[in-house]
């Protein structure tokens, strides 16, 4: 899409490590869209930006949860130059839950979180994903397997999903 002069809309961790959708035609931004976020993203002005790009005749690849895909299709009218890619979704935790967990990890480590990969497959592949935390003080914490990560365990058990996700018409 980018090589064809188009744009990609996807979720990144912003400078505050909050999930946020952005629209970009830069490979460096697309790389930030990689990896699972496991929290509801802030859509900001993405629907509006995507709509404007589509009206200009640009191709746009929009990635997100099924409800976000439904929203962009409704907003734009599903033009030919819009390509969508939704992920398999069991629901998303509230951003407030993520912020509380992030504060907990930072307090535990005594440093602000600099970056996180919630499901890294670099060491063990799909058989044993690792959560990688990097902190401002230079320290790094790796939590092996999902069962040892409190945030992921709560996510998998559906303990803090958004209420609307329990009755989602799109999943």
mmCIF file with all atom_site columns, C-alpha atoms in Angstrom:
data_model
loop_
_atom_site.group_PDB
_atom_site.id
_atom_site.type_symbol
_atom_site.label_atom_id
_atom_site.label_alt_id
_atom_site.label_comp_id
_atom_site.label_asym_id
_atom_site.label_entity_id
_atom_site.label_seq_id
_atom_site.pdbx_PDB_ins_code
_atom_site.Cartn_x
_atom_site.Cartn_y
_atom_site.Cartn_z
_atom_site.occupancy
_atom_site.B_iso_or_equiv
_atom_site.pdbx_formal_charge
_atom_site.auth_seq_id
_atom_site.auth_comp_id
_atom_site.auth_asym_id
_atom_site.auth_atom_id
_atom_site.pdbx_PDB_model_num
ATOM 1   C CA . UNK A 1 1   ? 0.000   0.000   0.000  1.00 0.00 ? 1   UNK A CA 1
ATOM 2   C CA . UNK A 1 2   ? 2.754   2.440   0.930  1.00 0.00 ? 2   UNK A CA 1
ATOM 3   C CA . UNK A 1 3   ? 4.742   1.572   -2.191 1.00 0.00 ? 3   UNK A CA 1
ATOM 4   C CA . UNK A 1 4   ? 1.587   2.374   -4.206 1.00 0.00 ? 4   UNK A CA 1
ATOM 5   C CA . UNK A 1 5   ? 1.375   5.835   -2.620 1.00 0.00 ? 5   UNK A CA 1
ATOM 6   C CA . UNK A 1 6   ? -1.187  4.814   -0.032 1.00 0.00 ? 6   UNK A CA 1
ATOM 7   C CA . UNK A 1 7   ? -1.541  4.973   3.725  1.00 0.00 ? 7   UNK A CA 1
ATOM 8   C CA . UNK A 1 8   ? -1.908  2.537   6.610  1.00 0.00 ? 8   UNK A CA 1
ATOM 9   C CA . UNK A 1 9   ? -4.077  3.064   9.674  1.00 0.00 ? 9   UNK A CA 1
ATOM 10  C CA . UNK A 1 10  ? -3.166  0.950   12.688 1.00 0.00 ? 10  UNK A CA 1
ATOM 11  C CA . UNK A 1 11  ? -2.525  0.879   16.415 1.00 0.00 ? 11  UNK A CA 1
ATOM 12  C CA . UNK A 1 12  ? 0.742   1.974   18.044 1.00 0.00 ? 12  UNK A CA 1
ATOM 13  C CA . UNK A 1 13  ? 1.949   2.614   21.572 1.00 0.00 ? 13  UNK A CA 1
ATOM 14  C CA . UNK A 1 14  ? 2.205   6.417   21.794 1.00 0.00 ? 14  UNK A CA 1
ATOM 15  C CA . UNK A 1 15  ? 4.817   8.326   23.836 1.00 0.00 ? 15  UNK A CA 1
ATOM 16  C CA . UNK A 1 16  ? 2.800   7.657   27.026 1.00 0.00 ? 16  UNK A CA 1
ATOM 17  C CA . UNK A 1 17  ? 2.518   3.938   26.187 1.00 0.00 ? 17  UNK A CA 1
ATOM 18  C CA . UNK A 1 18  ? -1.189  4.228   25.499 1.00 0.00 ? 18  UNK A CA 1
ATOM 19  C CA . UNK A 1 19  ? -2.748  2.423   22.537 1.00 0.00 ? 19  UNK A CA 1
ATOM 20  C CA . UNK A 1 20  ? -3.547  4.886   19.763 1.00 0.00 ? 20  UNK A CA 1
ATOM 21  C CA . UNK A 1 21  ? -4.516  4.497   16.113 1.00 0.00 ? 21  UNK A CA 1
ATOM 22  C CA . UNK A 1 22  ? -2.588  6.607   13.613 1.00 0.00 ? 22  UNK A CA 1
ATOM 23  C CA . UNK A 1 23  ? -2.647  7.072   9.847  1.00 0.00 ? 23  UNK A CA 1
ATOM 24  C CA . UNK A 1 24  ? 0.734   7.119   8.133  1.00 0.00 ? 24  UNK A CA 1
ATOM 25  C CA . UNK A 1 25  ? 2.647   6.426   4.939  1.00 0.00 ? 25  UNK A CA 1
ATOM 26  C CA . UNK A 1 26  ? 5.981   5.920   6.747  1.00 0.00 ? 26  UNK A CA 1
ATOM 27  C CA . UNK A 1 27  ? 7.528   2.496   7.230  1.00 0.00 ? 27  UNK A CA 1
ATOM 28  C CA . UNK A 1 28  ? 8.840   3.558   10.652 1.00 0.00 ? 28  UNK A CA 1
ATOM 29  C CA . UNK A 1 29  ? 5.248   4.121   11.806 1.00 0.00 ? 29  UNK A CA 1
ATOM 30  C CA . UNK A 1 30  ? 4.043   0.844   10.321 1.00 0.00 ? 30  UNK A CA 1
ATOM 31  C CA . UNK A 1 31  ? 6.745   -0.968  12.328 1.00 0.00 ? 31  UNK A CA 1
ATOM 32  C CA . UNK A 1 32  ? 5.246   0.580   15.489 1.00 0.00 ? 32  UNK A CA 1
ATOM 33  C CA . UNK A 1 33  ? 1.905   -0.973  14.525 1.00 0.00 ? 33  UNK A CA 1
ATOM 34  C CA . UNK A 1 34  ? 3.348   -4.456  14.950 1.00 0.00 ? 34  UNK A CA 1
ATOM 35  C CA . UNK A 1 35  ? 2.573   -6.522  18.058 1.00 0.00 ? 35  UNK A CA 1
ATOM 36  C CA . UNK A 1 36  ? -0.569  -6.958  20.114 1.00 0.00 ? 36  UNK A CA 1
ATOM 37  C CA . UNK A 1 37  ? -1.695  -4.122  22.390 1.00 0.00 ? 37  UNK A CA 1
ATOM 38  C CA . UNK A 1 38  ? -4.480  -5.868  24.393 1.00 0.00 ? 38  UNK A CA 1
ATOM 39  C CA . UNK A 1 39  ? -6.296  -2.664  25.292 1.00 0.00 ? 39  UNK A CA 1
ATOM 40  C CA . UNK A 1 40  ? -8.802  -0.394  23.573 1.00 0.00 ? 40  UNK A CA 1
ATOM 41  C CA . UNK A 1 41  ? -7.081  2.103   21.314 1.00 0.00 ? 41  UNK A CA 1
ATOM 42  C CA . UNK A 1 42  ? -7.853  5.791   21.039 1.00 0.00 ? 42  UNK A CA 1
ATOM 43  C CA . UNK A 1 43  ? -9.112  6.406   17.495 1.00 0.00 ? 43  UNK A CA 1
ATOM 44  C CA . UNK A 1 44  ? -8.571  10.173  17.635 1.00 0.00 ? 44  UNK A CA 1
ATOM 45  C CA . UNK A 1 45  ? -9.142  11.672  14.167 1.00 0.00 ? 45  UNK A CA 1
ATOM 46  C CA . UNK A 1 46  ? -8.406  8.453   12.243 1.00 0.00 ? 46  UNK A CA 1
ATOM 47  C CA . UNK A 1 47  ? -11.837 7.964   10.708 1.00 0.00 ? 47  UNK A CA 1
ATOM 48  C CA . UNK A 1 48  ? -11.859 11.552  9.485  1.00 0.00 ? 48  UNK A CA 1
ATOM 49  C CA . UNK A 1 49  ? -8.281  11.301  8.140  1.00 0.00 ? 49  UNK A CA 1
ATOM 50  C CA . UNK A 1 50  ? -9.040  8.016   6.380  1.00 0.00 ? 50  UNK A CA 1
ATOM 51  C CA . UNK A 1 51  ? -12.172 9.511   4.834  1.00 0.00 ? 51  UNK A CA 1
ATOM 52  C CA . UNK A 1 52  ? -10.246 12.534  3.523  1.00 0.00 ? 52  UNK A CA 1
ATOM 53  C CA . UNK A 1 53  ? -7.498  10.346  2.021  1.00 0.00 ? 53  UNK A CA 1
ATOM 54  C CA . UNK A 1 54  ? -10.067 8.127   0.323  1.00 0.00 ? 54  UNK A CA 1
ATOM 55  C CA . UNK A 1 55  ? -11.821 11.179  -1.169 1.00 0.00 ? 55  UNK A CA 1
ATOM 56  C CA . UNK A 1 56  ? -8.423  12.233  -2.590 1.00 0.00 ? 56  UNK A CA 1
ATOM 57  C CA . UNK A 1 57  ? -8.245  8.844   -4.324 1.00 0.00 ? 57  UNK A CA 1
ATOM 58  C CA . UNK A 1 58  ? -5.516  7.439   -2.056 1.00 0.00 ? 58  UNK A CA 1
ATOM 59  C CA . UNK A 1 59  ? -5.478  3.768   -1.108 1.00 0.00 ? 59  UNK A CA 1
ATOM 60  C CA . UNK A 1 60  ? -5.814  3.098   2.611  1.00 0.00 ? 60  UNK A CA 1
ATOM 61  C CA . UNK A 1 61  ? -5.237  -0.116  4.540  1.00 0.00 ? 61  UNK A CA 1
ATOM 62  C CA . UNK A 1 62  ? -7.187  0.086   7.802  1.00 0.00 ? 62  UNK A CA 1
ATOM 63  C CA . UNK A 1 63  ? -6.389  -2.463  10.519 1.00 0.00 ? 63  UNK A CA 1
ATOM 64  C CA . UNK A 1 64  ? -8.246  -2.918  13.780 1.00 0.00 ? 64  UNK A CA 1
ATOM 65  C CA . UNK A 1 65  ? -10.848 -4.799  15.763 1.00 0.00 ? 65  UNK A CA 1
ATOM 66  C CA . UNK A 1 66  ? -14.051 -5.912  14.026 1.00 0.00 ? 66  UNK A CA 1
ATOM 67  C CA . UNK A 1 67  ? -16.041 -3.028  15.562 1.00 0.00 ? 67  UNK A CA 1
ATOM 68  C CA . UNK A 1 68  ? -13.423 -0.515  14.364 1.00 0.00 ? 68  UNK A CA 1
ATOM 69  C CA . UNK A 1 69  ? -13.641 -2.017  10.865 1.00 0.00 ? 69  UNK A CA 1
ATOM 70  C CA . UNK A 1 70  ? -17.441 -1.723  10.965 1.00 0.00 ? 70  UNK A CA 1
ATOM 71  C CA . UNK A 1 71  ? -17.086 1.923   12.012 1.00 0.00 ? 71  UNK A CA 1
ATOM 72  C CA . UNK A 1 72  ? -14.688 2.848   9.209  1.00 0.00 ? 72  UNK A CA 1
ATOM 73  C CA . UNK A 1 73  ? -16.888 1.092   6.639  1.00 0.00 ? 73  UNK A CA 1
ATOM 74  C CA . UNK A 1 74  ? -19.948 2.953   7.903  1.00 0.00 ? 74  UNK A CA 1
ATOM 75  C CA . UNK A 1 75  ? -18.093 6.277   8.019  1.00 0.00 ? 75  UNK A CA 1
ATOM 76  C CA . UNK A 1 76  ? -16.561 5.991   4.543  1.00 0.00 ? 76  UNK A CA 1
ATOM 77  C CA . UNK A 1 77  ? -19.235 4.014   2.682  1.00 0.00 ? 77  UNK A CA 1
ATOM 78  C CA . UNK A 1 78  ? -16.725 1.251   1.865  1.00 0.00 ? 78  UNK A CA 1
ATOM 79  C CA . UNK A 1 79  ? -15.080 2.731   -1.247 1.00 0.00 ? 79  UNK A CA 1
ATOM 80  C CA . UNK A 1 80  ? -12.990 0.605   -3.607 1.00 0.00 ? 80  UNK A CA 1
ATOM 81  C CA . UNK A 1 81  ? -9.686  2.133   -2.450 1.00 0.00 ? 81  UNK A CA 1
ATOM 82  C CA . UNK A 1 82  ? -10.253 1.096   1.208  1.00 0.00 ? 82  UNK A CA 1
ATOM 83  C CA . UNK A 1 83  ? -8.745  -2.214  2.264  1.00 0.00 ? 83  UNK A CA 1
ATOM 84  C CA . UNK A 1 84  ? -9.606  -3.498  5.726  1.00 0.00 ? 84  UNK A CA 1
ATOM 85  C CA . UNK A 1 85  ? -7.950  -6.126  7.875  1.00 0.00 ? 85  UNK A CA 1
ATOM 86  C CA . UNK A 1 86  ? -9.596  -7.020  11.156 1.00 0.00 ? 86  UNK A CA 1
ATOM 87  C CA . UNK A 1 87  ? -8.052  -9.140  13.857 1.00 0.00 ? 87  UNK A CA 1
ATOM 88  C CA . UNK A 1 88  ? -9.679  -11.939 15.775 1.00 0.00 ? 88  UNK A CA 1
ATOM 89  C CA . UNK A 1 89  ? -11.086 -10.233 18.852 1.00 0.00 ? 89  UNK A CA 1
ATOM 90  C CA . UNK A 1 90  ? -12.393 -11.618 22.115 1.00 0.00 ? 90  UNK A CA 1
ATOM 91  C CA . UNK A 1 91  ? -12.896 -8.127  23.520 1.00 0.00 ? 91  UNK A CA 1
ATOM 92  C CA . UNK A 1 92  ? -10.689 -5.312  24.771 1.00 0.00 ? 92  UNK A CA 1
ATOM 93  C CA . UNK A 1 93  ? -9.876  -4.120  28.266 1.00 0.00 ? 93  UNK A CA 1
ATOM 94  C CA . UNK A 1 94  ? -10.531 -0.532  29.196 1.00 0.00 ? 94  UNK A CA 1
ATOM 95  C CA . UNK A 1 95  ? -7.589  1.858   28.768 1.00 0.00 ? 95  UNK A CA 1
ATOM 96  C CA . UNK A 1 96  ? -8.034  2.659   32.475 1.00 0.00 ? 96  UNK A CA 1
ATOM 97  C CA . UNK A 1 97  ? -7.197  -0.929  33.397 1.00 0.00 ? 97  UNK A CA 1
ATOM 98  C CA . UNK A 1 98  ? -4.065  -0.735  31.231 1.00 0.00 ? 98  UNK A CA 1
ATOM 99  C CA . UNK A 1 99  ? -2.998  2.537   32.905 1.00 0.00 ? 99  UNK A CA 1
ATOM 100 C CA . UNK A 1 100 ? -3.411  0.988   36.378 1.00 0.00 ? 100 UNK A CA 1
ATOM 101 C CA . UNK A 1 101 ? -1.390  -2.066  35.384 1.00 0.00 ? 101 UNK A CA 1
ATOM 102 C CA . UNK A 1 102 ? 1.304   0.128   33.837 1.00 0.00 ? 102 UNK A CA 1
ATOM 103 C CA . UNK A 1 103 ? 1.519   2.156   37.092 1.00 0.00 ? 103 UNK A CA 1
ATOM 104 C CA . UNK A 1 104 ? 1.785   -1.094  39.062 1.00 0.00 ? 104 UNK A CA 1
ATOM 105 C CA . UNK A 1 105 ? 4.688   -2.353  36.919 1.00 0.00 ? 105 UNK A CA 1
ATOM 106 C CA . UNK A 1 106 ? 6.461   1.017   37.124 1.00 0.00 ? 106 UNK A CA 1
ATOM 107 C CA . UNK A 1 107 ? 6.124   1.114   40.913 1.00 0.00 ? 107 UNK A CA 1
ATOM 108 C CA . UNK A 1 108 ? 7.367   -2.478  41.175 1.00 0.00 ? 108 UNK A CA 1
ATOM 109 C CA . UNK A 1 109 ? 10.444  -1.661  39.048 1.00 0.00 ? 109 UNK A CA 1
ATOM 110 C CA . UNK A 1 110 ? 11.010  1.840   40.427 1.00 0.00 ? 110 UNK A CA 1
ATOM 111 C CA . UNK A 1 111 ? 11.189  3.307   36.928 1.00 0.00 ? 111 UNK A CA 1
ATOM 112 C CA . UNK A 1 112 ? 8.916   4.525   34.150 1.00 0.00 ? 112 UNK A CA 1
ATOM 113 C CA . UNK A 1 113 ? 8.068   2.073   31.410 1.00 0.00 ? 113 UNK A CA 1
ATOM 114 C CA . UNK A 1 114 ? 9.841   2.944   28.169 1.00 0.00 ? 114 UNK A CA 1
ATOM 115 C CA . UNK A 1 115 ? 8.524   0.172   25.907 1.00 0.00 ? 115 UNK A CA 1
ATOM 116 C CA . UNK A 1 116 ? 6.573   -3.059  26.046 1.00 0.00 ? 116 UNK A CA 1
ATOM 117 C CA . UNK A 1 117 ? 5.984   -6.057  23.811 1.00 0.00 ? 117 UNK A CA 1
ATOM 118 C CA . UNK A 1 118 ? 3.130   -8.031  25.319 1.00 0.00 ? 118 UNK A CA 1
ATOM 119 C CA . UNK A 1 119 ? 3.590   -11.132 23.174 1.00 0.00 ? 119 UNK A CA 1
ATOM 120 C CA . UNK A 1 120 ? 7.162   -11.341 21.925 1.00 0.00 ? 120 UNK A CA 1
ATOM 121 C CA . UNK A 1 121 ? 8.011   -14.499 20.044 1.00 0.00 ? 121 UNK A CA 1
ATOM 122 C CA . UNK A 1 122 ? 11.718  -13.661 19.640 1.00 0.00 ? 122 UNK A CA 1
ATOM 123 C CA . UNK A 1 123 ? 13.016  -16.244 22.140 1.00 0.00 ? 123 UNK A CA 1
ATOM 124 C CA . UNK A 1 124 ? 10.589  -19.166 22.086 1.00 0.00 ? 124 UNK A CA 1
ATOM 125 C CA . UNK A 1 125 ? 8.346   -18.545 19.103 1.00 0.00 ? 125 UNK A CA 1
ATOM 126 C CA . UNK A 1 126 ? 4.657   -19.345 19.384 1.00 0.00 ? 126 UNK A CA 1
ATOM 127 C CA . UNK A 1 127 ? 5.226   -22.064 22.006 1.00 0.00 ? 127 UNK A CA 1
ATOM 128 C CA . UNK A 1 128 ? 6.224   -19.688 24.798 1.00 0.00 ? 128 UNK A CA 1
ATOM 129 C CA . UNK A 1 129 ? 5.566   -16.010 24.222 1.00 0.00 ? 129 UNK A CA 1
ATOM 130 C CA . UNK A 1 130 ? 7.324   -13.572 26.519 1.00 0.00 ? 130 UNK A CA 1
ATOM 131 C CA . UNK A 1 131 ? 6.245   -10.157 27.749 1.00 0.00 ? 131 UNK A CA 1
ATOM 132 C CA . UNK A 1 132 ? 9.199   -7.762  27.465 1.00 0.00 ? 132 UNK A CA 1
ATOM 133 C CA . UNK A 1 133 ? 9.279   -4.608  29.577 1.00 0.00 ? 133 UNK A CA 1
ATOM 134 C CA . UNK A 1 134 ? 11.987  -1.956  29.108 1.00 0.00 ? 134 UNK A CA 1
ATOM 135 C CA . UNK A 1 135 ? 12.349  0.863   31.605 1.00 0.00 ? 135 UNK A CA 1
ATOM 136 C CA . UNK A 1 136 ? 13.760  4.391   31.529 1.00 0.00 ? 136 UNK A CA 1
ATOM 137 C CA . UNK A 1 137 ? 16.505  3.421   34.002 1.00 0.00 ? 137 UNK A CA 1
ATOM 138 C CA . UNK A 1 138 ? 17.851  0.898   31.461 1.00 0.00 ? 138 UNK A CA 1
ATOM 139 C CA . UNK A 1 139 ? 16.497  -2.197  33.189 1.00 0.00 ? 139 UNK A CA 1
ATOM 140 C CA . UNK A 1 140 ? 14.616  -4.899  31.355 1.00 0.00 ? 140 UNK A CA 1
ATOM 141 C CA . UNK A 1 141 ? 12.093  -7.408  32.664 1.00 0.00 ? 141 UNK A CA 1
ATOM 142 C CA . UNK A 1 142 ? 10.903  -10.484 30.830 1.00 0.00 ? 142 UNK A CA 1
ATOM 143 C CA . UNK A 1 143 ? 7.937   -12.521 32.003 1.00 0.00 ? 143 UNK A CA 1
ATOM 144 C CA . UNK A 1 144 ? 7.838   -16.000 30.523 1.00 0.00 ? 144 UNK A CA 1
ATOM 145 C CA . UNK A 1 145 ? 4.555   -17.453 29.368 1.00 0.00 ? 145 UNK A CA 1
ATOM 146 C CA . UNK A 1 146 ? 1.168   -15.810 29.615 1.00 0.00 ? 146 UNK A CA 1
ATOM 147 C CA . UNK A 1 147 ? 0.291   -17.499 32.889 1.00 0.00 ? 147 UNK A CA 1
ATOM 148 C CA . UNK A 1 148 ? 2.854   -15.367 34.763 1.00 0.00 ? 148 UNK A CA 1
ATOM 149 C CA . UNK A 1 149 ? 1.656   -11.986 33.479 1.00 0.00 ? 149 UNK A CA 1
ATOM 150 C CA . UNK A 1 150 ? -1.179  -10.644 35.652 1.00 0.00 ? 150 UNK A CA 1
ATOM 151 C CA . UNK A 1 151 ? -2.466  -8.338  32.940 1.00 0.00 ? 151 UNK A CA 1
ATOM 152 C CA . UNK A 1 152 ? -2.640  -11.090 30.315 1.00 0.00 ? 152 UNK A CA 1
ATOM 153 C CA . UNK A 1 153 ? -4.206  -13.599 32.738 1.00 0.00 ? 153 UNK A CA 1
ATOM 154 C CA . UNK A 1 154 ? -6.978  -11.098 33.497 1.00 0.00 ? 154 UNK A CA 1
ATOM 155 C CA . UNK A 1 155 ? -7.389  -10.427 29.788 1.00 0.00 ? 155 UNK A CA 1
ATOM 156 C CA . UNK A 1 156 ? -7.635  -14.116 28.909 1.00 0.00 ? 156 UNK A CA 1
ATOM 157 C CA . UNK A 1 157 ? -10.113 -14.723 31.743 1.00 0.00 ? 157 UNK A CA 1
ATOM 158 C CA . UNK A 1 158 ? -12.244 -11.778 30.566 1.00 0.00 ? 158 UNK A CA 1
ATOM 159 C CA . UNK A 1 159 ? -12.003 -10.059 33.956 1.00 0.00 ? 159 UNK A CA 1
ATOM 160 C CA . UNK A 1 160 ? -11.871 -6.500  32.659 1.00 0.00 ? 160 UNK A CA 1
ATOM 161 C CA . UNK A 1 161 ? -13.364 -6.412  29.205 1.00 0.00 ? 161 UNK A CA 1
ATOM 162 C CA . UNK A 1 162 ? -15.475 -3.448  28.191 1.00 0.00 ? 162 UNK A CA 1
ATOM 163 C CA . UNK A 1 163 ? -19.146 -4.207  28.856 1.00 0.00 ? 163 UNK A CA 1
ATOM 164 C CA . UNK A 1 164 ? -20.033 -3.767  25.183 1.00 0.00 ? 164 UNK A CA 1
ATOM 165 C CA . UNK A 1 165 ? -17.568 -6.513  24.240 1.00 0.00 ? 165 UNK A CA 1
ATOM 166 C CA . UNK A 1 166 ? -19.614 -9.162  26.071 1.00 0.00 ? 166 UNK A CA 1
ATOM 167 C CA . UNK A 1 167 ? -22.463 -8.557  23.609 1.00 0.00 ? 167 UNK A CA 1
ATOM 168 C CA . UNK A 1 168 ? -20.470 -7.641  20.509 1.00 0.00 ? 168 UNK A CA 1
ATOM 169 C CA . UNK A 1 169 ? -22.324 -8.018  17.223 1.00 0.00 ? 169 UNK A CA 1
ATOM 170 C CA . UNK A 1 170 ? -19.069 -7.999  15.216 1.00 0.00 ? 170 UNK A CA 1
ATOM 171 C CA . UNK A 1 171 ? -16.972 -10.754 16.734 1.00 0.00 ? 171 UNK A CA 1
#
